[in-house]
Amino acid sequence: MKSPRTTALLRRATAVTLAALTATAATAPTASAASAASADAAASRTAVTSTAEGARVPAVSGPRGKLLTARPLKGGAALPSAARTWSVTYLSEGATGKRVVVSGTVSVPKTAPPRGGWPVISWAHGTTGTADVCAPSKDDENGPAHAYVSAMRPTLDAWVARGFAVVQTDYEGLGTPGEHPYMNSRSAANTVIDIVRAARGVDRRVGRDWFTVGHSQGGHAALVTAAANDTRKGPRLRGAVSIAPGGWGLSQTVPYFRDNLPAPVDALAFLPTILIGASAAEPAVKPEEILTDEMRPLLAAARTACVAQVREVAAVTPVSQVIRTDADLAPLTAYLRAQEPVGLRVTVPTLVAQGTHDGLVPKQTTDLIVADLCRQTPKVTYRVYDGADHRGAVPRSFDDALAFTKAILAGQTPATTC
């Protein structure tokens, strides 16, 4: 049972997080709501079935990490400093325990590989949306998630320029059949892990030693990956870097709106993403039975567009009540609580990075995550960057992250701040 003080903190953090996320999304260069909806509707007709509610996902079989396809990629999502980048698909295990096809990219350095092959950075990206068009591997300069994806690219390019192979999963259901189970711990960890194995099928010079590095939604993914304890032979997870990890207090999101607590209207743009993600993993969660009819336009937009475009729809959609008065929130609340980064026991050295001026993931919530991690195991190093905002923490933490990974590869144990 959380204390009233803790519950109040979670609700304040929820308000800040929801408001800031959609405010951040609003900075993306986008077309009008009408033109965005039209373009995305056209895209959804030619895309795979993951944007269609209740669409049947073809059954697939094979070992996790099996490489299915690899094609050379130039421009768009390719890293400039890489010798080559491939767009790939591979097998993983999804939120419901079934095999799923996942897309992503693999980039290898121009430098000669060391003995044992290039070490690997498995990047876990932040929130882009739940529709197929939000997959980072599909990004180009006109892409609906380009503002975020392009902001991360210089740091990822810096990794490959320093001799690391960089692999980037799109996550389950982004760009491939099935809905995206947003913030699902099991699915996130599996897709981050399995793309490393797939990358070794793309280029045999990709090594066994790897690190997970993630931001925001991906910061959460990095933490659950570090706690996943994958014991299969092959790639060896050596460490984790979690930047501004999301997910703390996630279960408070819907009760916050149910209680009609103050929040900017822009915050509504994020709510459908949470509900669609939860319903992808938990059939008892039905967004249409939780949201009022006034919220239907936002829910429809979230199924075919990205966060920035959903925000545009929210800006022109008057909503007086968000949650239905007869909605059963128990399945959703229980599901979201199970995805919160609480009680995680990381199995490898873990660096957590946080900016002091982060309006999306407040430092106070990351402090709580770190304190909880330290209670489980003293393998955590915490670094705080004065003045860094949510996205700014990624480049600001790069030097520390690079030193952290190099120390581990050299056989050293990073100092803990627990």
Coordinates of C-alpha atoms in Angstrom, one line a residue:
M1 CA 0.0 0.0 0.0
K2 CA 1.5 3.3 -1.1
S3 CA 1.5 6.1 1.5
P4 CA -0.6 9.3 0.7
R5 CA 2.7 11.2 0.3
T6 CA 4.0 8.7 -2.2
T7 CA 0.7 8.6 -4.1
A8 CA 0.7 12.4 -4.3
L9 CA 4.2 12.4 -5.7
L10 CA 3.2 9.8 -8.3
R11 CA 0.3 11.9 -9.3
R12 CA 2.4 15.1 -9.6
A13 CA 4.9 13.2 -11.6
T14 CA 2.1 11.8 -13.8
A15 CA 0.8 15.3 -14.5
V16 CA 4.3 16.6 -15.4
T17 CA 5.1 13.6 -17.5
L18 CA 1.9 13.7 -19.6
A19 CA 2.0 17.4 -20.1
A20 CA 5.6 17.5 -21.1
L21 CA 5.5 14.5 -23.4
T22 CA 2.9 16.1 -25.7
A23 CA 4.4 19.5 -25.4
T24 CA 7.7 17.9 -26.6
A25 CA 5.8 16.2 -29.4
A26 CA 4.4 19.5 -30.5
T27 CA 7.8 20.7 -31.4
A28 CA 8.0 18.2 -34.3
P29 CA 7.4 19.8 -37.7
T30 CA 4.1 18.4 -38.9
A31 CA 1.3 19.1 -41.3
S32 CA -2.2 20.1 -40.2
A33 CA -4.3 17.6 -38.3
A34 CA -6.5 17.0 -41.4
S35 CA -3.6 16.4 -43.8
A36 CA -1.8 14.3 -41.3
A37 CA -4.8 12.1 -40.8
S38 CA -5.3 11.8 -44.5
A39 CA -1.7 10.8 -45.2
D40 CA -1.7 8.3 -42.3
A41 CA -4.9 6.8 -43.5
A42 CA -3.4 6.2 -46.9
A43 CA -0.3 4.8 -45.3
S44 CA -2.3 2.4 -43.2
R45 CA -4.0 0.9 -46.2
T46 CA -0.7 -0.2 -47.6
A47 CA 1.1 -1.1 -44.4
V48 CA 1.1 -4.4 -42.6
T49 CA -1.8 -5.3 -40.4
S50 CA -0.6 -3.9 -37.0
T51 CA -2.5 -0.7 -37.3
A52 CA -5.8 -2.4 -37.7
E53 CA -7.6 -3.0 -34.4
G54 CA -8.1 -6.8 -33.9
A55 CA -6.2 -7.7 -37.1
R56 CA -5.2 -11.3 -37.3
V57 CA -1.4 -11.7 -36.9
P58 CA 0.1 -14.6 -39.0
A59 CA 1.7 -17.3 -36.9
V60 CA 5.4 -17.6 -37.2
S61 CA 7.9 -20.1 -35.7
G62 CA 11.6 -20.5 -35.2
P63 CA 14.2 -19.7 -32.6
R64 CA 14.4 -16.2 -31.0
G65 CA 16.9 -14.0 -32.8
K66 CA 16.6 -15.8 -36.1
L67 CA 17.4 -13.4 -38.9
L68 CA 14.6 -13.3 -41.5
T69 CA 15.6 -10.6 -43.9
A70 CA 18.4 -8.1 -44.4
R71 CA 18.7 -5.4 -47.1
P72 CA 21.2 -2.6 -47.5
L73 CA 19.9 0.8 -46.2
K74 CA 21.1 4.2 -47.4
G75 CA 20.0 7.5 -46.2
G76 CA 17.0 7.7 -43.9
A77 CA 17.7 5.6 -40.9
A78 CA 21.3 4.7 -41.9
L79 CA 24.0 6.0 -39.7
P80 CA 26.5 8.3 -41.6
S81 CA 29.6 7.0 -40.0
A82 CA 28.8 3.3 -40.5
A83 CA 30.5 1.2 -43.1
R84 CA 27.1 -0.3 -43.9
T85 CA 23.6 -0.2 -42.4
W86 CA 20.9 -2.9 -43.1
S87 CA 17.2 -2.9 -42.5
V88 CA 16.4 -6.2 -40.9
T89 CA 13.6 -8.4 -39.7
Y90 CA 14.0 -11.1 -37.1
L91 CA 12.1 -13.4 -34.7
S92 CA 11.5 -12.6 -31.1
E93 CA 9.0 -13.5 -28.4
G94 CA 6.2 -11.0 -27.9
A95 CA 4.2 -9.8 -24.9
T96 CA 1.9 -12.8 -25.0
G97 CA 4.6 -15.4 -25.2
K98 CA 4.2 -16.0 -29.0
R99 CA 6.8 -15.7 -31.7
V100 CA 6.6 -12.3 -33.5
V101 CA 8.4 -10.7 -36.4
V102 CA 10.3 -7.5 -35.5
S103 CA 12.0 -5.0 -37.6
G104 CA 15.1 -2.8 -37.0
T105 CA 18.5 -1.8 -38.3
V106 CA 22.0 -3.0 -38.0
S107 CA 25.0 -0.7 -38.5
V108 CA 28.7 -1.8 -38.5
P109 CA 31.8 0.4 -38.1
K110 CA 34.4 1.3 -40.7
T111 CA 37.1 0.3 -38.3
A112 CA 38.6 -3.2 -38.3
P113 CA 36.9 -5.4 -35.7
P114 CA 39.0 -6.3 -32.6
R115 CA 39.6 -9.9 -31.7
G116 CA 36.2 -11.4 -30.9
G117 CA 34.4 -8.9 -33.1
W118 CA 32.9 -5.5 -32.7
P119 CA 31.2 -4.9 -29.4
V120 CA 27.5 -4.1 -29.8
I121 CA 25.2 -1.3 -28.7
S122 CA 21.6 -2.4 -28.7
W123 CA 19.6 0.9 -28.7
A124 CA 16.1 1.1 -27.2
H125 CA 14.3 4.2 -28.5
G126 CA 12.0 6.5 -26.8
T127 CA 8.3 7.0 -27.4
T128 CA 7.3 7.6 -31.1
G129 CA 3.8 6.1 -31.1
T130 CA 2.0 2.8 -31.6
A131 CA 1.3 2.9 -35.3
D132 CA 3.5 1.2 -38.0
V133 CA 4.5 4.6 -39.4
C134 CA 6.3 5.4 -36.1
A135 CA 8.9 2.7 -36.6
P136 CA 12.4 4.4 -36.5
S137 CA 13.8 2.1 -39.2
K138 CA 11.2 3.6 -41.6
D139 CA 12.2 7.2 -40.8
D140 CA 13.1 9.8 -43.4
E141 CA 13.2 13.6 -43.4
N142 CA 9.4 13.7 -43.8
G143 CA 8.6 10.9 -41.4
P144 CA 6.0 11.5 -38.7
A145 CA 8.5 10.5 -35.9
H146 CA 11.5 12.3 -37.5
A147 CA 11.9 15.0 -34.9
Y148 CA 12.8 12.4 -32.2
V149 CA 14.6 9.9 -34.4
S150 CA 16.8 12.5 -36.0
A151 CA 17.6 14.0 -32.5
M152 CA 19.0 10.6 -31.4
R153 CA 21.0 9.9 -34.5
P154 CA 24.1 11.9 -33.8
T155 CA 24.7 10.0 -30.5
L156 CA 24.1 6.7 -32.2
D157 CA 26.4 7.7 -35.0
A158 CA 29.1 8.6 -32.3
W159 CA 28.9 5.0 -31.0
V160 CA 29.5 3.5 -34.5
A161 CA 32.3 6.0 -35.2
R162 CA 34.0 4.7 -32.0
G163 CA 34.0 1.1 -33.1
F164 CA 30.7 -0.3 -31.9
A165 CA 28.2 -2.1 -34.0
V166 CA 24.9 -0.4 -33.4
V167 CA 21.6 -2.3 -33.6
Q168 CA 18.2 -0.6 -33.2
T169 CA 15.0 -2.5 -32.7
D170 CA 11.7 -1.0 -33.6
Y171 CA 10.0 -3.1 -30.9
E172 CA 7.2 -5.5 -31.3
G173 CA 4.4 -4.2 -33.5
L174 CA 6.0 -1.1 -34.9
G175 CA 6.4 -1.6 -38.7
T176 CA 5.5 -5.3 -38.4
P177 CA 2.2 -7.3 -37.9
G178 CA 0.5 -6.9 -34.5
E179 CA -0.1 -4.0 -32.2
H180 CA 2.8 -2.4 -30.3
P181 CA 2.6 -3.4 -26.6
Y182 CA 3.9 0.0 -25.4
M183 CA 6.0 -0.2 -22.2
N184 CA 5.5 -4.0 -21.9
S185 CA 8.6 -5.2 -20.0
R186 CA 8.7 -8.7 -21.4
S187 CA 8.4 -7.7 -25.0
A188 CA 10.8 -4.8 -24.7
A189 CA 13.6 -6.9 -23.2
N190 CA 13.1 -9.7 -25.7
T191 CA 13.2 -7.5 -28.8
V192 CA 16.3 -5.6 -27.5
I193 CA 18.1 -8.9 -26.8
D194 CA 17.1 -10.8 -29.9
I195 CA 18.3 -8.2 -32.4
V196 CA 21.8 -8.7 -31.2
R197 CA 21.6 -12.4 -32.1
A198 CA 20.1 -11.4 -35.5
A199 CA 22.9 -8.9 -36.2
R200 CA 25.5 -11.7 -35.9
G201 CA 23.7 -13.3 -38.8
V202 CA 24.0 -10.2 -40.9
D203 CA 27.8 -9.7 -40.4
R204 CA 29.9 -12.4 -38.8
R205 CA 32.3 -9.8 -37.5
V206 CA 29.7 -8.6 -35.0
G207 CA 30.9 -9.7 -31.6
R208 CA 29.3 -11.5 -28.6
D209 CA 29.8 -8.7 -26.1
W210 CA 27.0 -6.2 -26.0
F211 CA 25.4 -3.4 -24.1
T212 CA 21.9 -2.1 -24.0
V213 CA 21.5 1.7 -24.2
G214 CA 18.0 3.2 -24.0
H215 CA 16.2 6.5 -23.6
S216 CA 12.8 7.3 -22.0
Q217 CA 10.6 4.4 -23.1
G218 CA 13.9 2.8 -24.1
G219 CA 15.4 3.7 -20.7
H220 CA 12.7 1.5 -19.2
A221 CA 13.6 -1.2 -21.8
A222 CA 17.2 -1.0 -20.9
L223 CA 16.5 -1.6 -17.2
V224 CA 14.2 -4.6 -17.8
T225 CA 16.7 -6.0 -20.2
A226 CA 19.4 -5.7 -17.6
A227 CA 17.1 -7.7 -15.2
A228 CA 16.0 -10.3 -17.8
N229 CA 18.9 -12.7 -17.1
D230 CA 19.0 -14.3 -20.6
T231 CA 21.0 -17.5 -20.1
R232 CA 21.1 -18.7 -23.7
K233 CA 24.5 -19.4 -25.2
G234 CA 25.8 -16.8 -27.6
P235 CA 25.8 -13.0 -27.1
R236 CA 26.8 -11.8 -23.6
L237 CA 25.1 -8.8 -22.1
R238 CA 27.9 -6.9 -20.3
G239 CA 26.2 -3.7 -19.1
A240 CA 23.2 -1.4 -19.4
V241 CA 22.8 2.4 -19.8
S242 CA 19.4 3.8 -19.0
I243 CA 18.8 7.5 -19.8
A244 CA 15.8 9.2 -18.3
P245 CA 13.9 5.9 -17.8
G246 CA 10.1 6.1 -18.0
G247 CA 7.5 4.0 -16.3
W248 CA 7.6 5.0 -12.7
G249 CA 4.0 5.6 -11.5
L250 CA 2.6 4.4 -14.8
S251 CA -0.4 2.8 -13.1
Q252 CA -1.5 6.2 -11.8
T253 CA -2.1 7.6 -15.3
V254 CA -5.7 6.6 -15.9
P255 CA -6.9 7.2 -12.3
Y256 CA -5.4 10.7 -12.7
F257 CA -7.7 11.4 -15.7
R258 CA -10.6 9.6 -14.0
D259 CA -10.4 11.9 -11.1
N260 CA -10.4 14.9 -13.4
L261 CA -7.2 16.3 -11.9
P262 CA -5.7 19.3 -13.6
A263 CA -3.6 18.6 -16.7
P264 CA -3.1 20.5 -20.0
V265 CA -5.4 19.3 -22.8
D266 CA -2.2 18.4 -24.7
A267 CA -1.7 15.6 -22.2
L268 CA -4.6 13.7 -23.7
A269 CA -2.5 12.9 -26.8
F270 CA -0.5 10.5 -24.8
L271 CA -3.3 8.5 -23.2
P272 CA -4.4 6.5 -26.2
T273 CA -0.8 5.3 -26.7
I274 CA -0.9 3.8 -23.2
L275 CA -4.3 2.2 -23.7
I276 CA -3.5 0.7 -27.1
G277 CA -0.2 -0.6 -25.8
A278 CA -1.9 -2.2 -22.8
S279 CA -4.6 -3.8 -24.9
A280 CA -2.0 -5.4 -27.2
A281 CA -0.7 -7.4 -24.2
E282 CA -3.8 -7.7 -22.0
P283 CA -7.0 -8.6 -23.8
A284 CA -9.1 -7.6 -20.8
V285 CA -8.1 -4.0 -21.5
K286 CA -10.5 -2.5 -24.1
P287 CA -9.7 1.2 -24.9
E288 CA -13.2 1.8 -26.3
E289 CA -14.8 0.7 -23.0
I290 CA -12.5 3.0 -21.0
L291 CA -12.5 6.2 -23.0
T292 CA -15.6 8.4 -23.6
D293 CA -17.0 9.0 -27.1
E294 CA -15.3 12.4 -27.0
M295 CA -12.0 10.7 -27.0
R296 CA -12.7 8.5 -30.0
P297 CA -10.9 10.8 -32.5
L298 CA -7.7 10.7 -30.5
L299 CA -7.9 6.9 -30.2
A300 CA -8.4 6.6 -34.0
A301 CA -5.5 8.9 -34.7
A302 CA -3.2 7.0 -32.4
R303 CA -3.8 3.8 -34.3
T304 CA -2.5 5.3 -37.6
A305 CA -0.3 8.3 -36.6
C306 CA 2.5 9.1 -34.2
V307 CA 2.5 11.1 -31.0
A308 CA 3.0 14.5 -32.7
Q309 CA 0.1 14.0 -35.0
V310 CA -2.2 12.7 -32.2
R311 CA -1.4 15.9 -30.4
E312 CA -2.6 17.9 -33.4
V313 CA -6.0 16.1 -33.2
A314 CA -6.1 16.7 -29.5
A315 CA -5.7 20.4 -30.0
V316 CA -8.9 20.6 -32.1
T317 CA -11.0 18.1 -30.2
P318 CA -12.9 19.5 -27.2
V319 CA -13.1 16.9 -24.4
S320 CA -15.1 17.5 -21.2
Q321 CA -14.7 14.0 -19.8
V322 CA -11.9 11.5 -20.6
I323 CA -12.8 8.3 -18.8
R324 CA -16.2 6.6 -18.9
T325 CA -18.0 6.7 -15.5
D326 CA -18.8 3.0 -15.8
A327 CA -15.3 1.9 -16.9
D328 CA -13.7 -1.0 -15.2
L329 CA -10.1 0.2 -14.6
A330 CA -8.9 -2.8 -12.6
P331 CA -7.4 -4.9 -15.4
L332 CA -5.6 -1.8 -16.9
T333 CA -4.3 -0.6 -13.5
A334 CA -3.0 -4.1 -12.6
Y335 CA -1.3 -4.4 -16.0
L336 CA 0.4 -1.0 -15.9
R337 CA 1.5 -1.6 -12.3
A338 CA 3.2 -4.9 -13.4
Q339 CA 5.2 -2.9 -16.1
E340 CA 6.6 -0.3 -13.6
P341 CA 10.4 -0.5 -13.0
V342 CA 9.9 -1.6 -9.4
G343 CA 11.7 -4.4 -7.7
L344 CA 14.1 -5.0 -10.7
R345 CA 17.3 -6.9 -9.9
V346 CA 19.8 -6.0 -12.6
T347 CA 22.3 -8.7 -13.4
V348 CA 24.9 -6.5 -15.0
P349 CA 26.6 -3.1 -14.2
T350 CA 24.0 -0.4 -14.9
L351 CA 24.5 3.3 -15.6
V352 CA 21.5 5.5 -15.1
A353 CA 21.7 9.0 -16.5
Q354 CA 19.3 11.9 -15.8
G355 CA 19.0 15.6 -16.6
T356 CA 18.0 18.1 -13.9
H357 CA 15.8 20.1 -16.3
D358 CA 13.9 17.1 -17.7
G359 CA 10.2 18.1 -17.9
L360 CA 9.2 14.7 -19.2
V361 CA 10.8 12.3 -16.8
P362 CA 11.3 14.4 -13.6
K363 CA 14.6 13.8 -11.7
Q364 CA 12.6 13.0 -8.6
T365 CA 11.1 9.9 -10.3
T366 CA 14.5 8.7 -11.5
D367 CA 15.9 9.2 -8.0
L368 CA 13.1 6.8 -6.8
I369 CA 14.0 4.3 -9.6
V370 CA 17.7 4.3 -8.6
A371 CA 16.9 4.0 -4.9
D372 CA 14.8 1.0 -5.7
L373 CA 17.4 -0.6 -7.9
C374 CA 20.1 -0.1 -5.2
R375 CA 17.9 -1.9 -2.7
Q376 CA 17.9 -4.9 -5.0
T377 CA 21.6 -5.0 -6.0
P378 CA 24.5 -2.5 -5.7
K379 CA 25.4 -2.6 -9.4
V380 CA 24.1 0.9 -10.2
T381 CA 26.0 4.0 -11.2
Y382 CA 23.9 7.2 -11.2
R383 CA 25.0 10.3 -13.1
V384 CA 23.0 13.6 -13.1
Y385 CA 23.6 16.3 -15.7
D386 CA 22.9 19.9 -14.6
G387 CA 20.7 21.8 -17.1
A388 CA 20.1 18.8 -19.4
D389 CA 16.5 18.4 -20.5
H390 CA 14.8 15.1 -21.6
R391 CA 16.5 14.8 -25.0
G392 CA 19.6 16.7 -24.0
A393 CA 20.5 14.0 -21.5
V394 CA 21.3 11.6 -24.4
P395 CA 24.3 13.5 -25.8
R396 CA 25.3 14.9 -22.4
S397 CA 25.7 11.4 -21.0
F398 CA 27.6 9.9 -24.0
D399 CA 31.1 10.4 -22.7
D400 CA 30.2 8.8 -19.4
A401 CA 28.4 5.9 -21.2
L402 CA 31.4 5.4 -23.5
A403 CA 33.8 5.3 -20.5
F404 CA 31.5 2.9 -18.7
T405 CA 31.3 0.4 -21.6
K406 CA 35.1 0.6 -22.3
A407 CA 35.9 0.0 -18.6
I408 CA 33.7 -3.1 -18.6
L409 CA 35.3 -4.4 -21.8
A410 CA 38.7 -3.9 -20.2
G411 CA 37.7 -6.1 -17.3
Q412 CA 37.1 -3.3 -14.8
T413 CA 34.0 -3.1 -12.5
P414 CA 32.4 0.4 -12.6
A415 CA 32.1 2.2 -9.3
T416 CA 28.7 2.0 -7.8
T417 CA 26.9 5.0 -6.3
C418 CA 24.5 2.9 -4.3

